[in-house]
Amino acid sequence: MQARRASRELSLIIFSQIGKDVEKLSGDFEQMILSSIRTLISNSMEEISIVTSELSNLREFVEDFENNHPDNLNRPIDAHNIAVEMPLTSKMKEDIDTIMNVAEKSISALEIAELSALSGQTDVKRYVKKIIQTYKERKEDIDNVIKELASGWDIERLFKIDKDILRIAITELLFIKDAPVKVVIDEALELAKKYSTDESPSFINGILAKVVEVYV
């Protein structure tokens, strides 16, 4: 994970802790980062626990199926089971889907560990503060850009996570101007895919494309 990418994600985590009171963004950034990462780690550990439990249940199901299969029931007691064909029942499909879904989420635990390590780097912390401080200073301008370009959308009713992703990206695009436009947009979309709804990346991409067209 690159330092700037880590800075953007950490900024989003901090934004997520703040309601409408932007003045809270002047608080202890490092403590807010630490608190957020601890929460993310706790959530990831819960996901890992779920996938472990699901795998254990699936293994038990397979063992029971194999033990009770006629080909093995007729074998001597001390003989090892032989492999048998097993139909992929709808229940097993559901279990496998659950495991795959949770496994994908649990992979984020590795990213969080890396994020935690990067959060201690001076350049990462410096860029987090730059994003947050710049947004705080230009909040009205940035939110007005979103209102203007999100035609047909009430900014107050947008998902907060989507607004925060847009705020960070627009802060970089219009006021920091310290990274390639494509990189800023691509990483905003990655944050949307990771933290928001299936529709969010398309919405955010549309707004940022207008930002570039009109303001950059």
CSV table of C-alpha atoms in Angstrom, one decimal:
chain,number,residue,atom,x,y,z
A,1,MET,CA,0.0,0.0,0.0
A,2,GLN,CA,1.5,3.3,-1.1
A,3,ALA,CA,1.8,6.2,1.4
A,4,ARG,CA,-0.6,8.5,-0.4
A,5,ARG,CA,-3.2,5.7,-0.7
A,6,ALA,CA,-2.8,5.0,3.0
A,7,SER,CA,-3.2,8.8,3.7
A,8,ARG,CA,-6.5,8.9,1.8
A,9,GLU,CA,-7.9,5.9,3.6
A,10,LEU,CA,-6.9,7.2,7.0
A,11,SER,CA,-8.4,10.5,6.1
A,12,LEU,CA,-11.7,8.8,5.2
A,13,ILE,CA,-11.6,6.9,8.5
A,14,ILE,CA,-11.2,10.2,10.4
A,15,PHE,CA,-14.0,11.8,8.4
A,16,SER,CA,-16.2,8.9,9.3
A,17,GLN,CA,-15.9,9.8,13.0
A,18,ILE,CA,-17.1,13.3,12.4
A,19,GLY,CA,-20.7,14.4,12.0
A,20,LYS,CA,-21.5,17.8,10.7
A,21,ASP,CA,-19.2,19.5,13.2
A,22,VAL,CA,-16.1,20.1,11.0
A,23,GLU,CA,-14.4,21.8,13.9
A,24,LYS,CA,-13.8,18.4,15.4
A,25,LEU,CA,-11.3,17.9,12.6
A,26,SER,CA,-8.9,20.1,14.6
A,27,GLY,CA,-8.5,17.4,17.3
A,28,ASP,CA,-5.9,14.9,17.9
A,29,PHE,CA,-5.4,13.3,14.5
A,30,GLU,CA,-3.1,10.6,15.7
A,31,GLN,CA,-5.5,9.5,18.5
A,32,MET,CA,-8.4,9.4,16.0
A,33,ILE,CA,-6.3,7.3,13.6
A,34,LEU,CA,-5.4,4.9,16.3
A,35,SER,CA,-8.9,4.6,17.5
A,36,SER,CA,-10.2,4.0,14.0
A,37,ILE,CA,-7.6,1.3,13.2
A,38,ARG,CA,-8.4,-0.5,16.4
A,39,THR,CA,-12.1,-0.6,15.4
A,40,LEU,CA,-11.2,-1.8,11.9
A,41,ILE,CA,-8.9,-4.5,13.4
A,42,SER,CA,-11.7,-5.6,15.8
A,43,ASN,CA,-14.2,-5.9,12.9
A,44,SER,CA,-11.7,-7.8,10.8
A,45,MET,CA,-11.1,-10.3,13.6
A,46,GLU,CA,-14.8,-10.9,13.9
A,47,GLU,CA,-15.0,-11.6,10.2
A,48,ILE,CA,-12.1,-14.0,10.5
A,49,SER,CA,-13.8,-15.7,13.4
A,50,ILE,CA,-16.9,-16.1,11.3
A,51,VAL,CA,-15.1,-17.6,8.3
A,52,THR,CA,-13.2,-20.0,10.6
A,53,SER,CA,-16.5,-21.2,12.1
A,54,GLU,CA,-18.1,-21.6,8.6
A,55,LEU,CA,-15.1,-23.6,7.4
A,56,SER,CA,-15.4,-25.9,10.5
A,57,ASN,CA,-19.1,-26.4,9.9
A,58,LEU,CA,-18.5,-27.3,6.2
A,59,ARG,CA,-15.7,-29.7,7.1
A,60,GLU,CA,-17.9,-31.4,9.6
A,61,PHE,CA,-20.7,-31.7,7.0
A,62,VAL,CA,-18.3,-33.3,4.5
A,63,GLU,CA,-16.9,-35.7,7.1
A,64,ASP,CA,-20.4,-36.8,8.1
A,65,PHE,CA,-21.5,-37.3,4.5
A,66,GLU,CA,-18.4,-39.4,3.8
A,67,ASN,CA,-18.8,-41.5,7.0
A,68,ASN,CA,-22.4,-42.2,6.3
A,69,HIS,CA,-22.0,-43.0,2.7
A,70,PRO,CA,-23.0,-46.6,1.8
A,71,ASP,CA,-19.5,-47.2,0.3
A,72,ASN,CA,-18.0,-46.5,3.7
A,73,LEU,CA,-20.6,-47.9,6.0
A,74,ASN,CA,-19.9,-51.3,4.6
A,75,ARG,CA,-16.2,-51.1,5.2
A,76,PRO,CA,-14.5,-52.7,8.2
A,77,ILE,CA,-14.5,-50.5,11.3
A,78,ASP,CA,-10.7,-50.0,11.3
A,79,ALA,CA,-10.5,-49.2,7.6
A,80,HIS,CA,-10.0,-45.7,6.4
A,81,ASN,CA,-12.8,-44.1,4.5
A,82,ILE,CA,-12.6,-44.0,0.7
A,83,ALA,CA,-13.3,-40.8,-1.2
A,84,VAL,CA,-16.9,-40.6,-2.4
A,85,GLU,CA,-18.7,-38.3,-4.8
A,86,MET,CA,-20.7,-35.7,-3.1
A,87,PRO,CA,-23.5,-33.7,-4.7
A,88,LEU,CA,-23.2,-29.9,-4.4
A,89,THR,CA,-26.4,-29.2,-2.6
A,90,SER,CA,-28.0,-25.8,-2.3
A,91,LYS,CA,-27.0,-25.7,1.4
A,92,MET,CA,-23.4,-26.3,0.5
A,93,LYS,CA,-23.5,-23.7,-2.1
A,94,GLU,CA,-24.8,-21.2,0.4
A,95,ASP,CA,-22.1,-22.2,2.9
A,96,ILE,CA,-19.4,-21.8,0.2
A,97,ASP,CA,-20.7,-18.4,-0.8
A,98,THR,CA,-20.7,-17.3,2.8
A,99,ILE,CA,-17.2,-18.4,3.2
A,100,MET,CA,-16.0,-16.8,0.1
A,101,ASN,CA,-17.7,-13.5,1.0
A,102,VAL,CA,-16.3,-13.4,4.5
A,103,ALA,CA,-12.9,-14.5,3.3
A,104,GLU,CA,-12.7,-11.6,1.0
A,105,LYS,CA,-13.5,-9.2,3.8
A,106,SER,CA,-11.1,-10.9,6.2
A,107,ILE,CA,-8.3,-10.3,3.7
A,108,SER,CA,-8.7,-6.6,4.6
A,109,ALA,CA,-7.1,-7.5,8.0
A,110,LEU,CA,-3.8,-7.7,6.2
A,111,GLU,CA,-4.3,-4.3,4.7
A,112,ILE,CA,-5.3,-2.9,8.0
A,113,ALA,CA,-2.1,-4.2,9.5
A,114,GLU,CA,-0.2,-2.4,6.8
A,115,LEU,CA,-2.3,0.7,7.2
A,116,SER,CA,-1.5,0.7,10.9
A,117,ALA,CA,2.2,0.5,10.2
A,118,LEU,CA,2.1,3.2,7.7
A,119,SER,CA,0.1,5.5,10.0
A,120,GLY,CA,3.2,6.0,12.0
A,121,GLN,CA,5.2,7.3,9.1
A,122,THR,CA,5.8,11.0,9.1
A,123,ASP,CA,4.9,11.5,5.4
A,124,VAL,CA,1.7,9.7,5.8
A,125,LYS,CA,0.6,11.7,8.9
A,126,ARG,CA,1.7,14.9,7.2
A,127,TYR,CA,-0.5,14.2,4.1
A,128,VAL,CA,-3.5,13.2,6.3
A,129,LYS,CA,-3.2,16.5,8.1
A,130,LYS,CA,-2.9,18.3,4.8
A,131,ILE,CA,-6.1,16.8,3.5
A,132,ILE,CA,-8.1,17.4,6.6
A,133,GLN,CA,-6.8,20.9,7.2
A,134,THR,CA,-7.4,21.9,3.6
A,135,TYR,CA,-10.9,20.5,3.7
A,136,LYS,CA,-11.6,22.4,6.9
A,137,GLU,CA,-10.4,25.6,5.4
A,138,ARG,CA,-12.3,25.2,2.1
A,139,LYS,CA,-15.3,23.2,3.3
A,140,GLU,CA,-17.9,25.5,2.0
A,141,ASP,CA,-16.3,25.7,-1.4
A,142,ILE,CA,-15.9,21.9,-1.7
A,143,ASP,CA,-19.4,21.1,-0.5
A,144,ASN,CA,-20.8,23.7,-3.0
A,145,VAL,CA,-19.0,22.0,-5.8
A,146,ILE,CA,-20.7,18.7,-4.8
A,147,LYS,CA,-24.1,20.4,-4.6
A,148,GLU,CA,-23.6,22.0,-8.0
A,149,LEU,CA,-22.5,18.9,-9.8
A,150,ALA,CA,-24.7,16.3,-8.1
A,151,SER,CA,-27.7,17.5,-10.0
A,152,GLY,CA,-30.9,15.7,-8.9
A,153,TRP,CA,-29.3,14.7,-5.7
A,154,ASP,CA,-29.8,16.2,-2.2
A,155,ILE,CA,-26.3,16.4,-0.7
A,156,GLU,CA,-27.8,16.2,2.7
A,157,ARG,CA,-29.4,12.8,1.8
A,158,LEU,CA,-26.3,11.3,0.1
A,159,PHE,CA,-24.5,8.4,1.9
A,160,LYS,CA,-22.1,10.1,4.3
A,161,ILE,CA,-19.3,7.8,3.2
A,162,ASP,CA,-19.9,8.9,-0.5
A,163,LYS,CA,-19.8,12.6,0.5
A,164,ASP,CA,-16.6,12.0,2.5
A,165,ILE,CA,-14.9,10.2,-0.4
A,166,LEU,CA,-15.9,13.1,-2.8
A,167,ARG,CA,-14.7,15.7,-0.3
A,168,ILE,CA,-11.3,14.1,0.0
A,169,ALA,CA,-10.9,13.7,-3.8
A,170,ILE,CA,-12.1,17.3,-4.5
A,171,THR,CA,-9.8,18.6,-1.8
A,172,GLU,CA,-6.9,17.0,-3.6
A,173,LEU,CA,-8.0,17.9,-7.2
A,174,LEU,CA,-8.8,21.5,-6.6
A,175,PHE,CA,-6.8,22.7,-3.7
A,176,ILE,CA,-3.8,20.4,-3.0
A,177,LYS,CA,-3.1,19.6,-6.6
A,178,ASP,CA,-0.2,17.3,-5.5
A,179,ALA,CA,-1.1,14.1,-7.3
A,180,PRO,CA,-2.1,13.0,-10.8
A,181,VAL,CA,-5.8,13.5,-11.5
A,182,LYS,CA,-6.2,9.8,-12.6
A,183,VAL,CA,-4.6,8.5,-9.4
A,184,VAL,CA,-6.9,10.7,-7.2
A,185,ILE,CA,-10.0,9.5,-9.1
A,186,ASP,CA,-9.0,5.8,-9.3
A,187,GLU,CA,-8.3,5.7,-5.5
A,188,ALA,CA,-11.5,7.4,-4.7
A,189,LEU,CA,-13.3,4.7,-6.6
A,190,GLU,CA,-11.3,2.0,-4.8
A,191,LEU,CA,-12.4,3.5,-1.5
A,192,ALA,CA,-16.1,3.5,-2.7
A,193,LYS,CA,-15.8,-0.2,-3.7
A,194,LYS,CA,-14.3,-1.0,-0.3
A,195,TYR,CA,-16.5,1.0,2.0
A,196,SER,CA,-19.7,1.9,0.2
A,197,THR,CA,-22.5,0.5,-1.9
A,198,ASP,CA,-22.4,-1.2,-5.3
A,199,GLU,CA,-23.8,1.9,-6.9
A,200,SER,CA,-21.4,4.3,-5.2
A,201,PRO,CA,-18.3,3.9,-7.6
A,202,SER,CA,-20.4,4.9,-10.6
A,203,PHE,CA,-21.9,7.9,-8.8
A,204,ILE,CA,-18.6,9.1,-7.5
A,205,ASN,CA,-16.9,8.6,-10.9
A,206,GLY,CA,-19.6,10.7,-12.6
A,207,ILE,CA,-19.2,13.6,-10.1
A,208,LEU,CA,-15.4,13.6,-10.2
A,209,ALA,CA,-15.5,13.5,-14.0
A,210,LYS,CA,-17.6,16.7,-13.9
A,211,VAL,CA,-15.2,18.2,-11.4
A,212,VAL,CA,-12.3,17.6,-13.8
A,213,GLU,CA,-14.3,18.9,-16.8
A,214,VAL,CA,-15.5,22.1,-15.1
A,215,TYR,CA,-12.7,23.0,-12.6
A,216,VAL,CA,-9.4,21.3,-13.4
